[in-house]
Tab-separated table of C-alpha atoms in Angstrom:
chain	number	residue	atom	x	y	z
A	1	MET	CA	-19.503	35.189	-5.407
A	2	LYS	CA	-19.760	34.398	-9.311
A	3	LYS	CA	-15.997	33.199	-9.375
A	4	TYR	CA	-16.412	30.841	-6.459
A	5	PHE	CA	-19.519	29.472	-8.112
A	6	LEU	CA	-17.520	29.325	-10.927
A	7	LEU	CA	-14.735	27.454	-9.475
A	8	LEU	CA	-17.480	25.224	-7.960
A	9	LEU	CA	-18.980	24.109	-11.362
A	10	LEU	CA	-15.624	23.818	-12.241
A	11	SER	CA	-14.398	20.836	-9.353
A	12	PRO	CA	-16.032	18.030	-10.454
A	13	VAL	CA	-14.845	18.319	-13.874
A	14	VAL	CA	-10.553	18.472	-12.525
A	15	VAL	CA	-11.847	15.633	-9.922
A	16	LYS	CA	-12.434	13.251	-13.039
A	17	ALA	CA	-9.408	14.341	-14.600
A	18	GLN	CA	-7.200	13.500	-12.337
A	19	GLU	CA	-5.800	9.973	-12.098
A	20	ILE	CA	-7.241	7.467	-9.456
A	21	LEU	CA	-3.611	5.667	-8.399
A	22	THR	CA	-4.162	2.190	-6.844
A	23	LEU	CA	-2.054	1.551	-3.985
A	24	GLU	CA	-1.590	-1.968	-6.268
A	25	ASN	CA	-0.251	0.113	-9.658
A	26	ALA	CA	1.502	2.394	-7.033
A	27	ILE	CA	3.902	-0.700	-6.165
A	28	GLY	CA	3.855	-1.903	-9.412
A	29	THR	CA	5.101	1.501	-10.847
A	30	ALA	CA	8.059	1.471	-7.968
A	31	LEU	CA	9.271	-1.621	-9.043
A	32	GLU	CA	9.198	-0.973	-12.527
A	33	ARG	CA	10.747	2.105	-12.478
A	34	SER	CA	12.924	1.992	-9.041
A	35	TYR	CA	16.560	2.670	-9.950
A	36	ASP	CA	17.513	0.767	-7.045
A	37	ILE	CA	16.011	-2.149	-7.349
A	38	LYS	CA	17.254	-1.724	-11.090
A	39	VAL	CA	20.739	-1.977	-9.763
A	40	ALA	CA	20.360	-4.406	-7.683
A	41	LYS	CA	18.857	-6.323	-10.267
A	42	MET	CA	22.215	-6.094	-12.357
A	43	GLN	CA	24.114	-6.833	-9.357
A	44	GLN	CA	22.157	-10.295	-9.380
A	45	GLU	CA	22.898	-10.702	-13.105
A	46	VAL	CA	26.762	-9.992	-12.393
A	47	ALA	CA	26.615	-12.793	-9.451
A	48	ASP	CA	24.794	-15.461	-11.797
A	49	ILE	CA	27.209	-14.517	-14.954
A	50	GLN	CA	30.055	-15.516	-12.439
A	51	VAL	CA	28.412	-19.186	-11.773
A	52	PHE	CA	29.788	-21.502	-14.151
A	53	LYS	CA	32.389	-24.725	-13.609
A	54	GLY	CA	35.379	-22.747	-15.443
A	55	ASN	CA	34.981	-20.352	-13.064
A	56	ALA	CA	35.658	-23.476	-10.057
A	57	GLY	CA	38.715	-24.347	-11.632
A	58	MET	CA	37.066	-27.749	-12.931
A	59	MET	CA	37.590	-27.067	-16.898
A	60	PRO	CA	41.061	-27.388	-18.584
A	61	LYS	CA	43.528	-24.571	-19.099
A	62	VAL	CA	44.422	-24.113	-22.855
A	63	ASP	CA	46.868	-22.185	-24.245
A	64	LEU	CA	48.454	-21.404	-27.522
A	65	ASN	CA	52.422	-19.845	-27.317
A	66	ALA	CA	54.391	-18.668	-30.496
A	67	ASN	CA	57.741	-17.012	-30.570
A	68	MET	CA	59.791	-15.976	-33.344
A	69	GLY	CA	63.610	-15.215	-32.618
A	70	THR	CA	66.273	-14.329	-34.948
A	71	ALA	CA	69.878	-13.774	-33.940
A	72	PHE	CA	73.251	-12.008	-36.017
A	73	ASN	CA	76.467	-13.155	-34.745
A	74	GLU	CA	80.092	-13.560	-36.926
A	75	VAL	CA	81.182	-17.072	-36.601
A	76	ASN	CA	85.342	-18.116	-35.733
A	77	GLN	CA	86.185	-21.307	-35.826
A	78	LYS	CA	89.414	-23.648	-36.337
A	79	LEU	CA	88.724	-27.026	-35.891
A	80	SER	CA	91.450	-29.546	-35.409
A	81	ASN	CA	92.069	-30.848	-38.615
A	82	GLY	CA	93.070	-27.630	-39.918
A	83	ASN	CA	89.501	-26.260	-41.068
A	84	GLU	CA	88.579	-22.767	-40.588
A	85	THR	CA	85.258	-21.096	-40.765
A	86	ASN	CA	85.285	-17.181	-40.531
A	87	ARG	CA	81.870	-15.977	-41.426
A	88	PHE	CA	79.150	-13.530	-40.033
A	89	GLY	CA	76.094	-15.250	-39.322
A	90	LYS	CA	72.121	-15.224	-39.033
A	91	SER	CA	69.847	-17.720	-37.468
A	92	TYR	CA	65.808	-18.217	-37.287
A	93	THR	CA	64.059	-20.159	-34.584
A	94	PRO	CA	60.527	-20.064	-34.886
A	95	THR	CA	58.622	-21.911	-31.571
A	96	THR	CA	55.144	-22.828	-31.376
A	97	ASN	CA	53.059	-25.302	-29.022
A	98	VAL	CA	49.674	-25.828	-27.406
A	99	ALA	CA	49.590	-25.922	-23.658
A	100	MET	CA	46.942	-27.630	-21.429
A	101	THR	CA	46.537	-28.125	-17.737
A	102	TRP	CA	43.790	-29.340	-16.262
A	103	THR	CA	43.105	-29.767	-12.654
A	104	LEU	CA	41.951	-33.927	-11.760
A	105	TYR	CA	42.086	-33.693	-8.158
A	106	ASP	CA	42.461	-30.849	-5.721
A	107	GLY	CA	40.843	-32.260	-2.520
A	108	LYS	CA	37.015	-31.707	-3.702
A	109	LYS	CA	37.767	-27.748	-3.605
A	110	MET	CA	36.630	-26.932	-6.876
A	111	TYR	CA	33.356	-28.572	-6.131
A	112	ALA	CA	33.075	-26.569	-2.635
A	113	THR	CA	34.057	-23.114	-4.842
A	114	LEU	CA	31.032	-24.105	-7.868
A	115	ASP	CA	28.683	-24.310	-4.533
A	116	ARG	CA	29.519	-20.752	-2.970
A	117	LEU	CA	29.435	-19.187	-6.490
A	118	LYS	CA	25.555	-20.360	-6.345
A	119	SER	CA	25.212	-19.644	-2.933
A	120	GLN	CA	26.715	-16.375	-3.700
A	121	SER	CA	24.234	-15.655	-6.498
A	122	GLN	CA	20.954	-16.703	-4.187
A	123	LEU	CA	22.808	-13.895	-1.736
A	124	SER	CA	22.224	-11.651	-4.472
A	125	GLN	CA	18.510	-12.273	-5.144
A	126	LEU	CA	18.108	-11.946	-1.598
A	127	GLN	CA	19.634	-8.591	-1.793
A	128	THR	CA	17.497	-7.737	-4.703
A	129	GLN	CA	14.221	-9.014	-3.121
A	130	GLN	CA	15.413	-6.655	0.091
A	131	MET	CA	15.526	-3.637	-2.230
A	132	MET	CA	11.923	-4.573	-3.973
A	133	GLU	CA	10.888	-4.801	0.000
A	134	ASN	CA	11.820	-1.658	1.169
A	135	THR	CA	10.677	0.021	-1.616
A	136	ILE	CA	7.261	-1.704	-1.422
A	137	ILE	CA	7.492	-0.273	2.712
A	138	SER	CA	8.251	3.170	0.955
A	139	VAL	CA	5.414	3.251	-1.591
A	140	MET	CA	2.821	2.178	1.245
A	141	GLN	CA	4.057	4.498	3.995
A	142	ALA	CA	3.847	7.624	1.389
A	143	TYR	CA	0.672	6.497	-0.364
A	144	TYR	CA	-0.676	6.189	3.206
A	145	GLU	CA	0.380	9.655	4.274
A	146	VAL	CA	-1.519	11.198	1.026
A	147	MET	CA	-4.608	9.245	2.473
A	148	ARG	CA	-4.163	11.138	5.986
A	149	GLN	CA	-3.653	14.266	4.362
A	150	LYS	CA	-6.682	13.785	1.507
A	151	GLN	CA	-8.776	12.904	4.845
A	152	THR	CA	-7.298	15.745	7.163
A	153	VAL	CA	-8.423	18.180	3.870
A	154	ALA	CA	-11.856	16.446	4.468
A	155	PHE	CA	-12.573	16.658	7.770
A	156	LEU	CA	-11.651	20.327	7.631
A	157	GLN	CA	-13.662	20.852	4.994
A	158	THR	CA	-17.042	19.457	7.275
A	159	VAL	CA	-15.713	21.818	9.876
A	160	ILE	CA	-15.597	24.619	8.044
A	161	LYS	CA	-19.292	24.133	7.218
A	162	TYR	CA	-20.610	24.112	10.819
A	163	TYR	CA	-18.196	27.505	11.415
A	164	GLU	CA	-19.785	29.047	8.107
A	165	GLU	CA	-23.101	27.423	9.618
A	166	ARG	CA	-22.381	29.392	12.974
A	167	LEU	CA	-21.153	32.439	11.819
A	168	THR	CA	-24.500	33.096	10.066
A	169	ILE	CA	-26.911	32.657	12.956
A	170	THR	CA	-24.164	35.392	15.123
A	171	GLU	CA	-24.705	37.592	12.230
A	172	GLN	CA	-28.203	37.673	11.738
A	173	ARG	CA	-28.194	37.726	15.642
A	174	TRP	CA	-26.329	40.923	15.427
A	175	GLU	CA	-28.159	42.543	12.707
A	176	PHE	CA	-31.276	41.815	14.446
A	177	GLY	CA	-30.413	43.206	17.602
A	178	LYS	CA	-30.956	39.776	19.288
A	179	GLY	CA	-26.987	38.497	19.643
A	180	SER	CA	-23.773	40.681	20.465
A	181	LYS	CA	-21.040	41.899	17.806
A	182	LEU	CA	-18.766	39.937	19.999
A	183	ASP	CA	-20.059	36.453	19.267
A	184	TYR	CA	-20.050	37.248	15.261
A	185	LEU	CA	-16.279	38.582	15.393
A	186	GLN	CA	-15.328	35.572	17.629
A	187	SER	CA	-17.222	33.286	15.067
A	188	LYS	CA	-15.492	34.957	12.163
A	189	THR	CA	-12.165	34.722	13.883
A	190	GLU	CA	-12.455	31.265	14.401
A	191	LEU	CA	-13.846	30.706	10.895
A	192	ASN	CA	-10.617	32.264	9.347
A	193	THR	CA	-8.416	29.598	11.484
A	194	GLN	CA	-9.912	26.826	9.965
A	195	ILE	CA	-9.460	28.214	6.850
A	196	THR	CA	-5.930	28.771	7.602
A	197	GLN	CA	-5.359	25.320	8.551
A	198	LEU	CA	-7.370	23.739	5.374
A	199	VAL	CA	-5.155	25.938	3.463
A	200	GLN	CA	-1.878	24.197	5.413
A	201	ALA	CA	-3.588	20.933	5.191
A	202	LYS	CA	-4.392	21.180	1.060
A	203	ASN	CA	-0.493	22.263	0.827
A	204	ALA	CA	0.888	18.868	2.887
A	205	LEU	CA	-1.452	17.373	0.616
A	206	LYS	CA	0.426	18.573	-2.595
A	207	ASN	CA	3.798	17.617	-0.530
A	208	ALA	CA	2.890	14.261	0.398
A	209	LYS	CA	1.630	13.568	-3.468
A	210	ILE	CA	5.089	14.824	-4.547
A	211	SER	CA	7.114	12.653	-2.441
A	212	LEU	CA	4.942	9.249	-3.560
A	213	ASN	CA	5.760	10.806	-7.110
A	214	ASN	CA	9.295	11.047	-6.021
A	215	VAL	CA	9.020	7.452	-4.798
A	216	LEU	CA	7.326	5.964	-8.185
A	217	VAL	CA	9.967	8.405	-10.114
A	218	ARG	CA	7.630	10.290	-11.591
A	219	GLN	CA	7.205	13.347	-12.388
A	220	PRO	CA	6.557	15.560	-8.990
A	221	ASP	CA	4.016	18.133	-10.508
A	222	LEU	CA	1.887	14.814	-11.675
A	223	ASP	CA	-1.950	15.300	-10.049
A	224	PHE	CA	-3.535	12.149	-8.674
A	225	ASP	CA	-5.736	10.785	-6.218
A	226	VAL	CA	-5.780	7.886	-3.710
A	227	GLN	CA	-8.117	5.337	-2.902
A	228	GLU	CA	-9.292	5.150	0.634
A	229	LEU	CA	-8.145	1.898	2.482
A	230	ILE	CA	-9.513	1.549	5.911
A	231	GLY	CA	-10.577	-2.288	6.123
A	232	ILE	CA	-8.313	-4.352	7.562
A	233	MET	CA	-6.088	-6.083	5.127
A	234	PHE	CA	-3.722	-8.324	7.595
A	235	ASP	CA	-5.049	-9.787	10.277
A	236	PRO	CA	-3.023	-12.940	11.475
A	237	ASN	CA	-2.332	-14.620	14.975
A	238	THR	CA	1.039	-14.689	16.699
A	239	ASP	CA	1.549	-18.099	16.091
A	240	ALA	CA	1.080	-17.269	12.185
A	241	LEU	CA	3.297	-14.423	12.513
A	242	LYS	CA	6.351	-15.936	14.160
A	243	SER	CA	5.992	-18.716	12.098
A	244	GLN	CA	6.212	-17.157	8.612
A	245	ALA	CA	8.665	-15.213	9.762
A	246	ARG	CA	11.091	-18.120	10.268
A	247	THR	CA	10.856	-18.988	6.726
A	248	ALA	CA	10.281	-15.447	4.954
A	249	ASN	CA	11.967	-12.989	7.213
A	250	ARG	CA	14.186	-11.352	4.510
A	251	ASN	CA	16.909	-10.603	6.982
A	252	LEU	CA	17.019	-13.784	8.509
A	253	GLN	CA	17.240	-15.308	5.396
A	254	TYR	CA	20.486	-13.024	4.337
A	255	LEU	CA	22.016	-14.643	7.467
A	256	ARG	CA	21.350	-18.263	6.789
A	257	LYS	CA	22.365	-18.065	3.334
A	258	ALA	CA	25.820	-16.070	4.503
A	259	THR	CA	26.229	-18.368	6.809
A	260	ASP	CA	26.160	-21.201	4.107
A	261	ILE	CA	28.749	-19.594	2.356
A	262	SER	CA	30.760	-19.280	5.534
A	263	LEU	CA	30.411	-23.514	5.778
A	264	ILE	CA	31.364	-23.472	2.121
A	265	THR	CA	34.296	-21.759	2.814
A	266	GLN	CA	35.731	-23.727	5.668
A	267	LYS	CA	35.280	-26.634	2.618
A	268	GLU	CA	38.008	-24.371	0.310
A	269	VAL	CA	40.140	-23.714	2.811
A	270	ALA	CA	40.317	-27.047	4.425
A	271	ALA	CA	40.814	-28.881	0.684
A	272	LEU	CA	44.381	-26.791	1.025
A	273	LYS	CA	45.503	-29.532	3.103
A	274	LEU	CA	44.866	-32.467	0.498
A	275	PRO	CA	47.373	-33.387	-2.596
A	276	ARG	CA	46.569	-31.927	-5.611
A	277	VAL	CA	46.693	-33.686	-9.046
A	278	SER	CA	47.047	-32.333	-12.589
A	279	LEU	CA	47.160	-33.587	-16.133
A	280	ASN	CA	49.869	-31.393	-18.272
A	281	SER	CA	50.129	-32.253	-22.277
A	282	SER	CA	51.072	-29.989	-24.620
A	283	PHE	CA	52.037	-29.835	-28.560
A	284	GLY	CA	55.090	-28.301	-30.087
A	285	TYR	CA	56.768	-27.490	-33.333
A	286	SER	CA	60.238	-25.598	-33.630
A	287	LEU	CA	62.469	-24.950	-35.991
A	288	SER	CA	66.252	-23.687	-35.720
A	289	LYS	CA	67.877	-22.340	-39.317
A	290	THR	CA	71.122	-20.840	-39.782
A	291	ASN	CA	73.704	-20.149	-42.240
A	292	ALA	CA	76.932	-21.038	-39.633
A	293	GLY	CA	77.433	-23.416	-37.051
A	294	LEU	CA	77.544	-26.766	-36.748
A	295	PHE	CA	73.851	-27.683	-37.446
A	296	LEU	CA	72.432	-25.393	-40.098
A	297	TYR	CA	68.822	-27.088	-40.070
A	298	ASN	CA	66.856	-28.324	-36.711
A	299	GLN	CA	63.098	-28.950	-36.879
A	300	ASN	CA	61.149	-30.555	-34.128
A	301	VAL	CA	57.532	-31.837	-33.885
A	302	GLY	CA	56.347	-33.340	-30.619
A	303	LEU	CA	53.789	-34.320	-28.178
A	304	ASN	CA	54.145	-34.745	-24.434
A	305	VAL	CA	51.690	-35.638	-22.043
A	306	GLY	CA	52.320	-35.937	-18.137
A	307	LEU	CA	50.485	-35.949	-14.479
A	308	ALA	CA	51.937	-33.485	-11.606
A	309	ALA	CA	51.422	-33.461	-8.126
A	310	THR	CA	51.998	-31.124	-5.238
A	311	TRP	CA	51.522	-31.729	-1.515
A	312	ASN	CA	51.609	-28.871	0.823
A	313	ILE	CA	53.563	-30.250	4.092
A	314	PHE	CA	53.803	-27.163	5.415
A	315	ASN	CA	53.114	-23.515	4.944
A	316	GLY	CA	53.673	-21.527	8.378
A	317	GLU	CA	50.250	-23.115	9.431
A	318	ILE	CA	48.715	-20.437	7.079
A	319	THR	CA	46.149	-22.809	5.986
A	320	ARG	CA	45.433	-24.065	10.156
A	321	ARG	CA	44.799	-20.736	11.120
A	322	GLN	CA	42.440	-19.701	7.847
A	323	ILE	CA	40.242	-22.766	8.887
A	324	GLN	CA	40.211	-21.392	12.447
A	325	VAL	CA	39.247	-17.790	11.180
A	326	SER	CA	36.333	-19.861	9.047
A	327	LYS	CA	34.831	-21.220	11.476
A	328	ILE	CA	34.816	-18.685	14.262
A	329	ASN	CA	32.956	-16.647	11.293
A	330	THR	CA	30.870	-19.082	10.834
A	331	GLU	CA	30.089	-19.043	14.603
A	332	ILE	CA	29.425	-15.346	14.519
A	333	LEU	CA	26.978	-15.779	11.650
A	334	ARG	CA	24.984	-17.801	13.780
A	335	LYS	CA	24.734	-15.931	16.677
A	336	GLN	CA	24.033	-13.139	15.354
A	337	GLU	CA	21.028	-15.275	13.617
A	338	GLU	CA	20.036	-16.078	16.951
A	339	ASP	CA	20.144	-12.608	18.177
A	340	LEU	CA	18.192	-11.717	15.345
A	341	TRP	CA	15.314	-13.857	15.977
A	342	VAL	CA	15.287	-13.128	19.083
A	343	GLN	CA	14.932	-9.350	18.323
A	344	LEU	CA	12.267	-10.180	15.952
A	345	GLU	CA	9.948	-12.114	17.674
A	346	SER	CA	9.976	-9.175	19.998
A	347	ASP	CA	9.306	-6.988	17.401
A	348	LEU	CA	6.720	-9.121	16.311
A	349	VAL	CA	4.771	-9.414	19.320
A	350	ARG	CA	5.141	-5.742	20.064
A	351	ALA	CA	4.008	-5.070	17.002
A	352	TYR	CA	0.742	-7.354	16.910
A	353	ASN	CA	-0.058	-5.906	20.345
A	354	GLN	CA	0.169	-2.592	18.748
A	355	TYR	CA	-1.817	-3.900	15.808
A	356	GLN	CA	-4.858	-4.615	18.228
A	357	THR	CA	-4.862	-1.653	19.990
A	358	ASP	CA	-4.707	0.663	17.079
A	359	LYS	CA	-7.921	-1.991	15.524
A	360	GLU	CA	-9.770	-1.121	19.216
A	361	LEU	CA	-8.899	3.046	19.301
A	362	LEU	CA	-10.109	2.580	15.487
A	363	LYS	CA	-13.526	1.420	16.334
A	364	LEU	CA	-13.697	3.886	19.760
A	365	GLU	CA	-12.630	7.135	17.537
A	366	VAL	CA	-15.170	6.097	14.781
A	367	GLU	CA	-18.077	6.065	17.440
A	368	ASN	CA	-16.869	9.208	19.185
A	369	ASN	CA	-16.750	11.452	15.920
A	370	GLU	CA	-20.130	10.178	15.101
A	371	VAL	CA	-21.534	11.142	18.836
A	372	ALA	CA	-19.425	14.324	18.324
A	373	GLU	CA	-20.891	15.521	14.610
A	374	GLU	CA	-24.281	14.791	16.554
A	375	ASN	CA	-23.768	16.700	19.458
A	376	LEU	CA	-22.434	19.496	17.052
A	377	LYS	CA	-26.194	19.462	15.163
A	378	ILE	CA	-28.035	19.291	18.247
A	379	SER	CA	-26.073	22.202	20.118
A	380	LEU	CA	-26.319	24.387	16.726
A	381	GLU	CA	-30.108	23.823	16.447
A	382	LYS	CA	-30.335	24.791	20.488
A	383	PHE	CA	-28.063	27.824	19.387
A	384	LYS	CA	-29.810	28.813	16.792
A	385	LEU	CA	-33.311	28.984	19.190
A	386	GLY	CA	-31.376	30.436	21.635
A	387	GLY	CA	-31.610	27.484	24.150
A	388	SER	CA	-27.654	27.439	24.715
A	389	THR	CA	-24.457	29.869	24.411
A	390	ILE	CA	-21.947	30.285	22.121
A	391	LEU	CA	-19.376	28.901	24.685
A	392	GLU	CA	-21.705	25.379	24.912
A	393	LEU	CA	-21.433	25.429	20.722
A	394	ASN	CA	-17.543	26.006	21.140
A	395	GLU	CA	-17.060	23.103	22.764
A	396	ALA	CA	-19.047	21.000	20.861
A	397	GLN	CA	-17.037	22.460	17.944
A	398	ARG	CA	-13.404	21.684	19.541
A	399	SER	CA	-14.806	18.218	20.418
A	400	LEU	CA	-15.933	17.138	16.863
A	401	ASN	CA	-12.556	19.230	15.594
A	402	THR	CA	-10.770	16.842	18.351
A	403	SER	CA	-12.648	13.405	17.247
A	404	LEU	CA	-12.024	14.287	13.602
A	405	ASN	CA	-8.689	14.727	14.230
A	406	ARG	CA	-8.088	11.346	16.349
A	407	LEU	CA	-10.013	9.115	13.677
A	408	THR	CA	-7.709	10.895	10.799
A	409	ASN	CA	-4.608	9.675	12.925
A	410	ALA	CA	-6.262	6.167	14.062
A	411	ARG	CA	-6.855	5.025	10.399
A	412	TYR	CA	-3.142	5.912	9.122
A	413	ASN	CA	-1.664	4.040	12.546
A	414	ILE	CA	-4.137	1.250	11.899
A	415	LYS	CA	-2.210	0.732	8.319
A	416	ILE	CA	0.922	1.503	9.599
A	417	SER	CA	0.687	-0.852	11.947
A	418	GLU	CA	-0.218	-3.209	9.654
A	419	LEU	CA	2.394	-2.228	7.463
A	420	GLN	CA	4.828	-3.412	10.385
A	421	LEU	CA	3.570	-6.861	10.554
A	422	MET	CA	4.059	-7.527	7.357
A	423	ARG	CA	7.220	-6.385	6.775
A	424	LEU	CA	8.496	-8.270	9.905
A	425	SER	CA	6.844	-11.514	8.759
A	426	GLY	CA	7.815	-11.388	5.240
A	427	GLU	CA	4.779	-10.715	3.631
A	428	LEU	CA	5.225	-7.726	1.631
A	429	LEU	CA	6.436	-9.705	-1.295
A	430	LYS	CA	3.750	-11.981	-1.575
C-alpha cells in the first residue's frame, strides 16, 4: 500500500516531465528529418542542375586540340642533276588549334529539349511533394494510433474504478453475511481481467509511441504525451472536394506533367525530320621542322570559318516510327489521367459518405457513453442497497465497457476519415 501511495505521488511529476507532442510539431519534425524526403530533395536538386541551355545544345562547343609528333628516318636521295643525299634525319611536327561548333538551327529541337528539362525538374518537385505527403500521412496515422491507445488506457482506468467499487461491495457483503462468496470471487476475477487488459493497453500505447518515434526519426524509447484531437478539422462539401482534387491531387498533377513531357518529346523527335545547320570555326597553328628532305622548315597559322548543313532524307523510317510511338505514349498517359479521375471521384464520394457516417456515429457514441455511465452508477447504488442482482450489475458494466470501446474507436475513425479526405483532395500539404 505504501508503494502504491508513493507511486501516486510520483505520477504527476512524471506526467509533467513528458514532452507534449502536438500534431503540428510531429509533422514538422518528420518533414525535417525524414531520410526519404532528404533523398527526394537531392534528386530534385539533380534535376534542377540539368536545366541549362548548354544541356539542350544551345551553346557552342569549343575544343582545344594539341599534338606533338616526331619521326626518325634515313634519307637516300639521288637527283637528276647528279646530287645525292644520304642522311639519317629527324623531324618535329607540333600542331595546335581551337575549334568551335555551334548549332544554329536543328528544327527547334534544342528549344523542345530545354522545355523537357524544365518539365522534368517540375516532375521531380512533384515527386518530392508526394514523398512529403506520404510522410505526413504516416505521421498522422501514427499520431492518431497513439491517441487511440491513450484513450483506451484512460477508459480502462475508468472502468476499473467501477470494478473496484463492486469488489468492495461484494467483499463487505460476504464478510457481514449478506452476500455470497461467489459474488465476491466473480467480482475479483472480472477486476483482474480488466487489469490484465489495462496492462496490455499500456504496452500497446508504448508500442504506438515507438512507431511514431520511428516515423519522426527519433530514439524509440523517447517518451511523450499527445494532445487530444477530437473536434472536426476538415469539413467541406463534395463539390468543393472535387474542385480541389482536380487541381491539387498529387497523382493527377504527376500524370499531367508526365503528359506534358511526352508532348515535348514528340516535338524533339519531329525536329529530326528538319535540316540541321551548324557554324564551324577553327584557329590553328602547325610547324614542321626536319634536317632532311626538300622542306627543312614549314610553319602555318590560319583561321577557318564555315557553315555546315545536314538533312536526313531517309533513315529506314526510324524517325516516323518514333513519332508514332511518342503519340501513343501521350495518349496512354491521357487515358490514365481520365481513369485516375474517375477512380478519384468515386473514392472522394465514398470517403465523404464514410466521413459523414463517422460523424453521426461519433455523436451517437458520445450519447451512448453518457447513458451507459449513468446507468452503471444507478446500478451500483441499487446493488449497494440490495435493490438489484449482480447479474444486472454485470450487464451495466459490460454496457459501459462496450460503449467506451466504441467511443474510442469512433474518435479514431473520424480522424482517419478526415485524413483520407484531405489526402484525396490534396489538402495535406496546405
